[in-house]
CSV table of C-alpha atoms and ligand atoms in Angstrom, one decimal:
chain,number,residue,atom,x,y,z
A,13,MET,CA,16.9,35.8,-20.6
A,14,SER,CA,17.8,33.0,-18.2
A,15,GLN,CA,21.6,32.8,-17.4
A,16,PHE,CA,20.9,29.0,-17.7
A,17,VAL,CA,20.9,26.9,-20.5
A,18,SER,CA,18.0,24.2,-21.0
A,19,THR,CA,18.1,20.4,-19.9
A,20,ASP,CA,17.6,19.6,-23.4
A,21,PHE,CA,20.9,21.5,-24.5
A,22,THR,CA,22.7,19.6,-21.9
A,23,ARG,CA,21.2,16.3,-22.9
A,24,THR,CA,22.1,16.7,-26.4
A,25,GLN,CA,25.4,17.6,-26.0
A,26,PHE,CA,25.6,14.5,-23.7
A,27,SER,CA,24.4,12.0,-26.0
A,28,ARG,CA,26.7,13.7,-28.8
A,29,ALA,CA,29.5,13.0,-26.7
A,30,MET,CA,28.6,9.7,-25.5
A,31,SER,CA,28.3,8.8,-29.5
A,32,ALA,CA,31.6,10.2,-30.1
A,33,MET,CA,33.3,8.3,-27.3
A,34,TYR,CA,31.4,5.1,-28.1
A,35,ALA,CA,32.6,5.5,-31.7
A,36,THR,CA,36.3,5.5,-30.6
A,37,GLU,CA,35.6,2.9,-28.2
A,38,VAL,CA,33.9,0.5,-30.3
A,39,PRO,CA,34.4,0.5,-34.1
A,40,ALA,CA,31.5,-1.4,-35.1
A,41,TYR,CA,29.2,1.2,-33.9
A,42,SER,CA,30.4,3.6,-36.6
A,43,THR,CA,30.0,1.0,-39.1
A,44,LEU,CA,26.4,0.6,-37.8
A,45,LEU,CA,25.4,4.3,-37.7
A,46,GLU,CA,26.5,4.4,-41.5
A,47,LEU,CA,24.3,1.8,-42.3
A,48,VAL,CA,21.4,2.8,-40.5
A,49,SER,CA,21.5,6.3,-41.7
A,50,GLY,CA,21.9,5.1,-45.5
A,51,ILE,CA,18.8,2.9,-44.7
A,52,ASN,CA,16.6,5.4,-43.1
A,53,GLU,CA,17.3,7.9,-46.1
A,54,THR,CA,16.3,5.0,-48.6
A,55,THR,CA,13.1,4.3,-46.6
A,56,LEU,CA,12.0,8.1,-46.3
A,57,SER,CA,12.4,8.4,-50.0
A,58,GLU,CA,10.4,5.3,-50.7
A,59,GLN,CA,7.7,6.0,-48.2
A,60,PRO,CA,6.6,9.6,-48.5
A,61,GLY,CA,3.6,8.7,-46.3
A,62,LEU,CA,6.0,7.7,-43.4
A,63,LYS,CA,8.1,10.8,-44.0
A,64,HIS,CA,4.8,13.1,-43.7
A,65,GLN,CA,3.8,11.3,-40.7
A,66,LEU,CA,7.0,11.9,-39.0
A,67,GLU,CA,6.9,15.4,-40.0
A,68,ASP,CA,3.6,16.2,-38.7
A,69,SER,CA,4.2,14.7,-35.2
A,70,ASP,CA,7.3,16.5,-34.8
A,71,ASN,CA,9.3,13.1,-35.0
A,72,LEU,CA,11.5,13.5,-38.2
A,73,ALA,CA,14.4,15.9,-37.1
A,74,ARG,CA,15.1,13.7,-33.9
A,75,ILE,CA,15.5,10.3,-35.9
A,76,THR,CA,19.1,10.9,-37.0
A,77,GLU,CA,20.2,11.5,-33.5
A,78,GLU,CA,18.2,9.4,-31.7
A,79,ARG,CA,19.9,6.7,-29.6
A,80,HIS,CA,19.5,4.9,-26.2
A,81,GLY,CA,22.3,3.4,-24.1
A,82,ALA,CA,22.5,1.1,-21.1
A,83,ILE,CA,24.4,0.6,-18.1
A,84,ARG,CA,24.6,-1.5,-15.0
A,85,LEU,CA,25.0,-0.3,-11.5
A,86,GLY,CA,26.2,-2.1,-8.5
A,87,LYS,CA,24.6,-0.5,-5.0
A,88,SER,CA,21.9,1.7,-4.2
A,89,GLU,CA,23.7,4.7,-3.6
A,90,GLU,CA,24.9,4.7,-7.3
A,91,LEU,CA,21.4,4.6,-8.7
A,92,HIS,CA,20.5,7.4,-6.4
A,93,ILE,CA,23.2,9.6,-7.5
A,94,MET,CA,22.5,8.5,-11.1
A,95,ARG,CA,18.8,9.8,-10.8
A,96,ARG,CA,20.3,13.2,-9.9
A,97,LEU,CA,22.8,13.2,-12.7
A,98,PHE,CA,20.2,12.3,-15.3
A,99,ALA,CA,17.7,15.1,-13.9
A,100,VAL,CA,20.4,17.8,-15.0
A,101,MET,CA,19.8,16.5,-18.4
A,102,GLY,CA,15.9,16.7,-18.1
A,103,MET,CA,15.8,12.6,-17.8
A,104,PHE,CA,13.6,10.8,-15.2
A,105,PRO,CA,12.9,7.3,-14.5
A,106,VAL,CA,9.9,5.7,-16.3
A,107,SER,CA,8.8,2.2,-15.6
A,108,TYR,CA,10.0,-0.5,-13.5
A,109,TYR,CA,11.2,-3.9,-15.3
A,110,ASP,CA,12.0,-7.0,-13.3
A,111,LEU,CA,14.4,-9.1,-15.1
A,112,SER,CA,14.5,-11.6,-12.4
A,113,VAL,CA,11.6,-13.3,-14.2
A,114,ALA,CA,14.3,-14.0,-17.0
A,115,GLY,CA,17.0,-15.2,-14.8
A,116,ILE,CA,19.0,-12.0,-14.9
A,117,PRO,CA,19.8,-10.8,-11.2
A,118,VAL,CA,18.8,-7.0,-12.0
A,119,HIS,CA,16.1,-4.7,-11.9
A,120,SER,CA,16.0,-1.6,-14.1
A,121,THR,CA,14.1,1.7,-15.0
A,122,ALA,CA,14.6,3.8,-18.1
A,123,PHE,CA,15.8,7.6,-17.8
A,124,ARG,CA,14.3,9.8,-20.5
A,125,PRO,CA,12.3,12.9,-21.2
A,126,VAL,CA,8.8,12.7,-20.5
A,127,GLU,CA,7.2,15.9,-22.1
A,128,ARG,CA,6.4,16.1,-25.8
A,129,ALA,CA,8.7,19.2,-26.3
A,130,HIS,CA,11.5,17.7,-24.9
A,131,LEU,CA,11.1,14.1,-26.6
A,132,SER,CA,10.7,15.9,-30.2
A,133,GLU,CA,14.1,17.7,-29.2
A,134,ASN,CA,15.8,14.6,-28.5
A,135,PRO,CA,14.7,11.5,-26.8
A,136,PHE,CA,18.0,10.3,-25.4
A,137,ARG,CA,17.5,7.2,-23.0
A,138,VAL,CA,19.4,5.4,-20.8
A,139,PHE,CA,18.0,1.9,-19.6
A,140,THR,CA,19.7,1.7,-16.2
A,141,SER,CA,19.6,-1.7,-14.3
A,142,LEU,CA,20.8,-2.3,-10.7
A,143,LEU,CA,22.4,-5.6,-9.7
A,144,ARG,CA,20.6,-7.7,-7.1
A,145,LEU,CA,23.2,-9.2,-4.8
A,146,ASP,CA,20.5,-10.3,-2.5
A,147,LEU,CA,19.2,-12.8,-5.0
A,148,ILE,CA,22.9,-14.7,-5.0
A,149,ASP,CA,22.7,-18.1,-3.3
A,150,ASP,CA,26.3,-18.0,-2.4
A,151,LYS,CA,26.3,-15.8,0.8
A,152,ALA,CA,30.3,-15.5,0.8
A,153,LEU,CA,30.5,-14.5,-2.3
A,154,GLN,CA,27.6,-11.9,-2.0
A,155,ALA,CA,29.6,-10.2,1.0
A,156,ASP,CA,32.9,-10.3,-1.1
A,157,ALA,CA,31.0,-8.4,-4.1
A,158,GLU,CA,29.4,-6.0,-1.7
A,159,ALA,CA,32.8,-5.2,-0.3
A,160,ILE,CA,34.5,-4.5,-3.6
A,161,LEU,CA,31.5,-2.2,-4.6
A,162,ALA,CA,31.4,-0.4,-1.2
A,163,LYS,CA,35.0,0.9,-2.0
A,164,ARG,CA,34.1,2.4,-5.4
A,165,ASP,CA,32.9,5.8,-6.3
A,166,ILE,CA,31.7,6.0,-9.9
A,167,PHE,CA,31.3,9.7,-10.2
A,168,THR,CA,33.9,12.5,-10.3
A,169,GLU,CA,33.8,15.1,-7.7
A,170,GLY,CA,33.2,17.4,-10.4
A,171,ALA,CA,30.2,16.1,-11.5
A,172,LYS,CA,28.7,15.5,-7.9
A,173,ALA,CA,29.4,19.5,-7.3
A,174,LEU,CA,27.8,20.4,-10.6
A,175,ILE,CA,24.7,18.4,-9.7
A,176,ALA,CA,24.5,20.0,-6.6
A,177,GLU,CA,24.9,23.5,-8.4
A,178,PHE,CA,22.0,22.4,-10.7
A,179,GLU,CA,19.7,21.4,-7.9
A,180,LYS,CA,20.6,24.6,-5.8
A,181,ASN,CA,20.3,27.1,-8.5
A,182,GLY,CA,17.9,25.4,-10.7
A,183,GLY,CA,20.0,25.2,-14.0
A,184,LEU,CA,23.6,25.3,-15.3
A,185,THR,CA,25.4,27.8,-17.3
A,186,GLU,CA,26.6,27.0,-20.6
A,187,GLU,CA,30.2,26.8,-19.3
A,188,GLN,CA,28.8,24.4,-16.3
A,189,SER,CA,26.8,22.5,-18.6
A,190,THR,CA,29.9,21.9,-20.9
A,191,GLN,CA,32.1,20.9,-18.0
A,192,PHE,CA,29.4,18.7,-16.6
A,193,VAL,CA,29.1,16.8,-19.8
A,194,LYS,CA,32.8,16.3,-19.6
A,195,GLU,CA,32.7,15.1,-16.2
A,196,ALA,CA,29.7,12.8,-16.5
A,197,LEU,CA,31.4,11.1,-19.2
A,198,GLU,CA,34.2,9.7,-17.0
A,199,THR,CA,31.4,7.5,-15.3
A,200,PHE,CA,30.1,5.8,-18.6
A,201,ARG,CA,33.8,5.4,-20.1
A,202,TRP,CA,35.4,2.0,-20.5
A,203,HIS,CA,38.0,1.2,-17.7
A,204,SER,CA,40.5,-1.7,-18.7
A,205,GLU,CA,41.9,-1.7,-15.4
A,206,ALA,CA,39.8,-4.2,-13.3
A,207,THR,CA,39.6,-3.3,-9.5
A,208,VAL,CA,39.8,-7.2,-8.9
A,209,THR,CA,42.1,-10.2,-9.1
A,210,VAL,CA,41.7,-12.8,-12.2
A,211,SER,CA,40.5,-15.6,-9.3
A,212,MET,CA,38.1,-13.0,-7.8
A,213,TYR,CA,36.7,-12.3,-11.4
A,214,LYS,CA,36.6,-16.1,-12.1
A,215,ARG,CA,34.2,-16.3,-8.9
A,216,LEU,CA,32.1,-13.7,-10.0
A,217,HIS,CA,31.8,-15.0,-13.3
A,218,ASP,CA,30.9,-18.4,-12.5
A,219,ALA,CA,28.0,-17.2,-10.3
A,220,HIS,CA,26.8,-15.2,-13.2
A,221,ARG,CA,28.6,-13.3,-16.1
A,222,LEU,CA,26.5,-9.9,-15.2
A,223,ILE,CA,27.9,-9.9,-11.8
A,224,ALA,CA,31.3,-10.1,-13.0
A,225,ASP,CA,30.6,-7.3,-15.5
A,226,VAL,CA,29.4,-4.8,-12.8
A,227,VAL,CA,31.3,-5.8,-9.8
A,228,SER,CA,34.9,-6.2,-11.3
A,229,PHE,CA,35.3,-2.7,-13.0
A,230,LYS,CA,35.9,1.0,-11.7
A,231,GLY,CA,32.6,2.2,-13.4
A,232,PRO,CA,29.5,1.2,-15.1
A,233,HIS,CA,30.7,1.3,-18.7
A,234,ILE,CA,28.0,2.2,-21.4
A,235,ASN,CA,27.4,-1.2,-22.7
A,236,HIS,CA,25.8,-0.2,-25.9
A,237,LEU,CA,24.3,2.6,-27.9
A,238,THR,CA,21.4,1.9,-30.0
A,239,PRO,CA,20.3,4.0,-33.1
A,240,ARG,CA,16.8,3.9,-34.4
A,241,THR,CA,16.6,2.6,-37.6
A,242,LEU,CA,13.2,3.1,-39.9
A,243,ASP,CA,13.5,-0.4,-41.4
A,244,ILE,CA,15.1,-3.2,-38.9
A,245,ASP,CA,14.6,-6.0,-41.5
A,246,ALA,CA,16.6,-4.2,-43.9
A,247,VAL,CA,19.2,-3.4,-41.6
A,248,GLN,CA,19.4,-7.1,-40.2
A,249,VAL,CA,20.0,-8.0,-43.5
A,250,GLY,CA,22.4,-5.5,-44.5
A,251,MET,CA,24.7,-6.2,-41.3
A,252,PRO,CA,26.2,-9.2,-42.5
A,253,LYS,CA,27.5,-7.6,-45.8
A,254,VAL,CA,29.4,-5.1,-43.5
A,255,GLY,CA,30.9,-7.5,-41.4
A,256,ILE,CA,28.5,-7.6,-38.6
A,257,ASN,CA,26.7,-10.7,-37.3
A,258,PRO,CA,23.4,-10.0,-35.6
A,259,LYS,CA,21.5,-12.3,-33.1
A,260,LEU,CA,19.2,-14.8,-35.1
A,261,VAL,CA,15.7,-13.3,-34.2
A,262,VAL,CA,14.5,-9.9,-34.0
A,263,GLU,CA,13.1,-9.1,-30.6
A,264,GLY,CA,9.4,-7.5,-30.2
A,265,PRO,CA,6.5,-7.8,-32.7
A,266,PRO,CA,6.5,-9.3,-36.3
A,267,PRO,CA,6.9,-7.0,-39.3
A,268,ARG,CA,3.8,-5.0,-40.0
A,269,LYS,CA,2.2,-2.3,-42.1
A,270,CYS,CA,1.6,-0.4,-38.6
A,271,GLN,CA,4.7,-0.5,-36.7
A,272,ILE,CA,3.7,-1.2,-32.8
A,273,LEU,CA,6.1,-0.9,-29.7
A,274,LEU,CA,9.6,-1.9,-30.3
A,275,ARG,CA,11.6,-4.2,-32.2
A,276,GLN,CA,15.2,-4.8,-31.7
A,277,THR,CA,18.2,-6.8,-32.4
A,278,SER,CA,21.8,-7.0,-31.3
A,279,PHE,CA,25.3,-8.3,-32.1
A,280,LYS,CA,28.2,-9.0,-30.0
A,281,ALA,CA,30.8,-6.0,-30.6
A,282,LEU,CA,34.1,-6.3,-28.8
A,283,GLU,CA,36.3,-8.5,-26.7
A,284,GLU,CA,38.0,-6.3,-24.7
A,285,SER,CA,41.7,-6.7,-22.9
A,286,VAL,CA,41.7,-6.3,-19.3
A,287,ASN,CA,44.4,-5.5,-16.5
A,288,PHE,CA,43.5,-7.4,-13.6
A,289,ILE,CA,45.2,-7.0,-10.2
A,290,ASP,CA,48.2,-9.6,-9.6
A,291,GLU,CA,47.5,-11.6,-6.6
A,292,THR,CA,51.1,-10.8,-5.3
A,293,THR,CA,52.1,-7.4,-6.2
A,294,GLY,CA,48.9,-5.8,-6.0
A,295,LYS,CA,49.7,-4.2,-9.3
A,296,ALA,CA,47.5,-4.2,-12.6
A,297,VAL,CA,48.6,-6.5,-15.0
A,298,ALA,CA,47.4,-7.2,-18.8
A,299,ASP,CA,46.2,-10.7,-18.3
A,300,GLY,CA,42.9,-11.3,-19.3
A,301,THR,CA,39.5,-10.5,-21.3
A,302,HIS,CA,36.0,-9.2,-20.8
A,303,THR,CA,33.2,-9.0,-23.2
A,304,ALA,CA,31.3,-5.9,-22.3
A,305,ARG,CA,30.2,-3.8,-24.9
A,306,PHE,CA,27.6,-4.7,-28.0
A,307,GLY,CA,25.9,-3.4,-30.6
A,308,GLU,CA,22.1,-3.0,-30.9
A,309,ILE,CA,19.7,-1.2,-33.3
A,310,GLU,CA,15.9,-0.7,-32.9
A,311,GLN,CA,12.8,0.4,-34.7
A,312,ARG,CA,10.0,2.2,-32.8
A,313,GLY,CA,6.2,2.0,-33.5
A,314,VAL,CA,3.1,3.4,-31.8
A,315,ALA,CA,2.8,3.1,-27.8
A,316,LEU,CA,0.1,0.8,-26.9
A,317,THR,CA,-2.6,1.1,-24.3
A,318,LYS,CA,-2.8,-1.5,-21.3
A,319,LYS,CA,-5.4,-3.2,-23.4
A,320,GLY,CA,-3.0,-3.3,-26.3
A,321,ARG,CA,0.0,-4.2,-24.1
A,322,GLU,CA,-2.1,-7.2,-22.9
A,323,LEU,CA,-2.9,-8.5,-26.3
A,324,TYR,CA,0.5,-7.9,-27.4
A,325,ASP,CA,2.0,-10.1,-24.3
A,326,GLU,CA,-0.8,-12.7,-24.9
A,327,LEU,CA,0.2,-13.1,-28.9
A,328,LEU,CA,4.0,-13.0,-27.9
A,329,LEU,CA,3.7,-15.7,-25.5
A,330,LYS,CA,1.5,-17.9,-27.7
A,331,ALA,CA,4.2,-17.7,-30.4
A,332,ARG,CA,6.9,-18.7,-28.0
A,333,GLU,CA,5.1,-21.7,-26.5
A,334,ARG,CA,4.3,-22.8,-30.3
A,335,ALA,CA,7.7,-22.2,-31.8
A,336,ASN,CA,9.0,-24.4,-28.4
A,337,ASN,CA,6.7,-27.2,-28.7
A,338,ASP,CA,6.6,-27.4,-32.5
A,339,GLU,CA,9.9,-28.2,-34.1
A,340,LYS,CA,8.3,-27.9,-37.4
A,341,ILE,CA,7.2,-24.2,-37.0
A,342,SER,CA,9.8,-21.4,-37.1
A,343,TYR,CA,9.7,-18.6,-34.4
A,344,GLU,CA,9.0,-16.1,-37.2
A,345,THR,CA,6.3,-17.8,-38.5
A,346,ALA,CA,4.8,-18.6,-35.2
A,347,LEU,CA,5.1,-14.7,-34.4
A,348,ALA,CA,3.5,-13.6,-37.8
A,349,GLU,CA,0.8,-16.1,-37.4
A,350,GLU,CA,-0.2,-15.3,-33.9
A,351,PHE,CA,-0.1,-11.5,-34.8
A,352,SER,CA,-2.5,-11.7,-37.4
A,353,ALA,CA,-4.8,-11.2,-34.4
A,354,PHE,CA,-3.5,-7.8,-33.9
A,355,PRO,CA,-5.3,-5.3,-36.0
A,356,ASP,CA,-2.9,-3.4,-38.6
A,357,ASP,CA,-4.4,-0.1,-39.4
A,358,TRP,CA,-4.4,3.1,-37.4
A,359,ALA,CA,-8.3,3.5,-37.6
A,360,THR,CA,-9.0,0.2,-35.9
A,361,LEU,CA,-6.1,0.5,-33.5
A,362,HIS,CA,-7.8,3.7,-32.3
A,363,ARG,CA,-11.2,2.6,-32.3
A,364,GLU,CA,-10.5,-0.6,-30.6
A,365,LYS,CA,-8.3,1.6,-28.2
A,366,LEU,CA,-5.5,-0.5,-28.6
A,367,ALA,CA,-2.9,2.1,-29.2
A,368,PHE,CA,-2.1,6.0,-28.6
A,369,PHE,CA,-2.5,8.9,-30.9
A,370,GLU,CA,-2.5,12.6,-31.6
A,371,TYR,CA,-4.9,14.4,-33.6
A,372,GLN,CA,-4.4,16.4,-36.6
A,373,LEU,CA,-7.3,18.4,-38.1
A,374,ILE,CA,-7.1,18.3,-41.9
A,375,SER,CA,-10.6,19.7,-42.8
A,376,ASN,CA,-12.6,22.7,-42.3
A,377,GLU,CA,-15.6,20.9,-42.8
A,378,ALA,CA,-15.3,18.7,-39.6
A,379,ASP,CA,-18.2,18.7,-37.2
A,380,LYS,CA,-17.5,19.8,-33.8
A,381,ASN,CA,-20.1,17.7,-32.2
A,382,ALA,CA,-19.1,14.4,-34.1
A,383,ASP,CA,-17.3,11.9,-32.0
A,384,LEU,CA,-13.8,11.3,-32.8
A,385,ASP,CA,-13.9,8.2,-34.5
A,386,SER,CA,-16.5,9.2,-37.2
A,387,MET,CA,-14.5,12.4,-37.9
A,388,ILE,CA,-11.4,10.1,-38.4
A,389,GLU,CA,-13.5,7.8,-40.8
A,390,ARG,CA,-14.8,11.1,-43.0
A,391,GLY,CA,-11.1,12.0,-43.3
A,392,HIS,CA,-11.4,15.3,-41.5
A,393,VAL,CA,-9.1,14.2,-38.5
A,394,ARG,CA,-6.0,12.3,-39.3
A,395,LEU,CA,-4.0,9.9,-36.8
A,396,LEU,CA,-0.6,10.3,-35.9
A,397,PRO,CA,0.6,7.5,-33.6
A,398,ILE,CA,2.5,8.5,-30.6
A,399,VAL,CA,5.9,7.1,-30.7
A,400,TYR,CA,6.7,4.2,-27.9
A,401,GLU,CA,9.5,5.7,-25.9
A,402,ASP,CA,10.2,2.7,-23.7
A,403,PHE,CA,11.3,-0.6,-23.3
A,404,LEU,CA,9.7,-4.4,-23.2
A,405,PRO,CA,11.0,-6.8,-20.4
A,406,VAL,CA,11.2,-9.9,-22.6
A,407,SER,CA,12.9,-8.3,-25.4
A,408,ALA,CA,15.3,-6.6,-22.8
A,409,ALA,CA,16.0,-10.2,-21.4
A,410,GLY,CA,16.7,-11.5,-24.9
A,411,ILE,CA,19.2,-8.6,-25.4
A,412,PHE,CA,20.7,-9.4,-22.3
A,413,GLN,CA,21.1,-12.9,-22.8
A,414,SER,CA,22.3,-12.4,-26.3
A,415,ASN,CA,25.5,-10.6,-25.2
A,416,LEU,CA,26.1,-12.4,-22.0
A,417,GLY,CA,26.2,-15.8,-23.7
A,418,ASP,CA,24.0,-18.6,-23.1
A,419,GLU,CA,26.3,-20.5,-20.8
A,420,GLY,CA,25.1,-21.6,-17.2
A,421,GLY,CA,25.4,-19.5,-14.3
A,422,GLN,CA,22.7,-19.5,-11.6
A,423,ASN,CA,19.5,-19.4,-12.4
A,424,PHE,CA,17.6,-16.7,-10.2
A,425,ALA,CA,14.1,-17.2,-9.0
A,426,ALA,CA,11.3,-14.4,-10.0
A,427,ASN,CA,11.2,-11.6,-7.4
A,428,ALA,CA,10.3,-8.1,-8.2
A,429,ASN,CA,10.8,-5.5,-5.6
A,430,GLN,CA,9.8,-2.3,-7.1
A,431,ASN,CA,9.8,-1.0,-3.6
A,432,ALA,CA,13.3,-1.6,-3.0
A,433,PHE,CA,14.3,-0.1,-6.4
A,434,GLU,CA,12.3,3.0,-5.8
A,435,LYS,CA,13.8,3.3,-2.3
A,436,ALA,CA,17.4,3.2,-3.7
A,437,LEU,CA,16.4,5.4,-6.6
A,438,GLY,CA,15.0,8.0,-4.1
A,439,SER,CA,11.8,8.4,-5.8
A,440,LYS,CA,9.0,6.6,-7.7
A,441,VAL,CA,9.3,5.5,-11.2
A,442,ALA,CA,6.5,7.2,-13.6
A,443,ASP,CA,3.7,5.0,-15.1
A,444,GLU,CA,4.3,5.0,-18.8
A,445,PHE,CA,0.7,4.5,-19.7
A,446,GLU,CA,-0.6,7.7,-17.6
A,447,LEU,CA,2.3,9.4,-19.8
A,448,TYR,CA,1.0,8.4,-23.1
A,449,ALA,CA,-2.4,8.9,-22.2
A,450,ALA,CA,-1.7,12.4,-21.2
A,451,LEU,CA,-0.2,13.2,-24.5
A,452,GLN,CA,-3.3,11.7,-26.4
A,453,GLU,CA,-5.7,13.6,-24.3
A,454,SER,CA,-3.8,16.9,-24.4
A,455,SER,CA,-4.0,16.4,-28.2
A,456,ARG,CA,-7.7,15.7,-28.3
A,457,LYS,CA,-8.3,18.9,-26.1
A,458,ALA,CA,-6.5,21.0,-28.8
A,459,LEU,CA,-8.3,19.4,-31.3
A,460,TYR,CA,-11.8,20.7,-29.9
A,461,GLU,CA,-10.5,23.7,-28.8
A,462,GLN,CA,-9.6,24.5,-32.7
A,463,LEU,CA,-13.0,23.1,-33.7
A,464,ALA,CA,-14.6,25.5,-31.4
A,465,SER,CA,-12.7,28.6,-32.5
B,29,OOG,C1,20.6,-3.7,-21.2
B,29,OOG,C2,19.5,-4.7,-22.2
B,29,OOG,C3,18.5,-4.1,-22.3
B,29,OOG,C4,17.3,-2.9,-24.3
B,29,OOG,O1,17.3,-2.3,-25.4
B,29,OOG,O2,16.2,-3.9,-24.5
B,29,OOG,C5,18.2,-3.0,-23.4
B,29,OOG,C6,21.8,-4.2,-20.7
B,29,OOG,O3,22.3,-5.3,-21.3
B,29,OOG,O4,22.2,-3.9,-20.1
B,29,OOG,O5,19.1,-2.3,-23.5
B,30,NI,NI1,19.1,-1.5,-25.6
């Protein structure tokens, strides 16, 4: 018996602690959790097929606890330590997201578990952005923001010591794990005391609201925590009835029989009062507000191959262009019409190599020499969609914009810089397509081994 607890254990404790903390910080979050769990129960009882599919792919148990969160960091060192902190919980950086294309001065990755067993246990993920002050035109403001950020340390001494212990020994004891969760939580907590004066806050805010949000505070407060729903359209309709007003459009693909990728919607949750530093006394005084935290829900579908993703991107772009150029057509209609070109049954999605699947042998008449698609066609093998675990840059930009407000601020030129991001991170980000392909391939191998035995 190892003296250490698993990284799954620590991740689950952390995700529960974050959820409990967010519920006390943002009351609408608890309302949303209740709404989502009610709708998930109804969906499962009305759709026994979906329930079996989730059961057979080890995806049912995780759903009630499934969440993602998001944070925004201010400097390279923070991202570097954050990578090591998430590793303690079995979470690794997957994919590079360039948000400058949408006029948002950050680039991002998602920390999440990558292996099947760990995902089934608890897929908790955190969308993590790093501010890009290099994109600001105002060089004086850039220097001021850098100087403010240089002074802060967002991690507790205890958290840093336990990360080092984990790296040295290869694990944490249960006691250390409990302490680690407590210490790590401090970094994600809301701090109502700003580190700047009102006038500095205004300067940062005028450059871009996001810059003010990242630079003015002691830490990268978790800005939303998102439960997974099995029916986002029902939640979208249900939200106003419980006093929550979602953004107008659901990001991602339109409603379909076979869910693909990710659909998301969000709402503004809270205006916080903030104590800024008084210019003359240097003391914190209660004299301002800041909107930092919001709510979001998501529905996850099958992961797409590169080919499927290209088709998705192409249809999404077409729908957006049509809705923009033609006043008579709504975005929803344009989206639904364009996506009629995306096959909507599992067998075709598999045959055309548009999506990733696991295989389940459901007959003992299967011929081991037959090819996969004919086994599927004959009903000898069942397709289990592999859940999309990542994020979509166009949707993420929509989510950022919905909570930052549309009003002005500087626009930023598209300027991806994955190298700089990975240098700050201290490692490469994993390629999501390779991860899904490996999951599919190991299921294919297991199927043929089963057929051969
Ligand atoms: C992150 C927005 C992106 C998502 O689910 O796509 C995101 C942020 O606002 O910091 O969370
Ligand atoms: Ni989100």
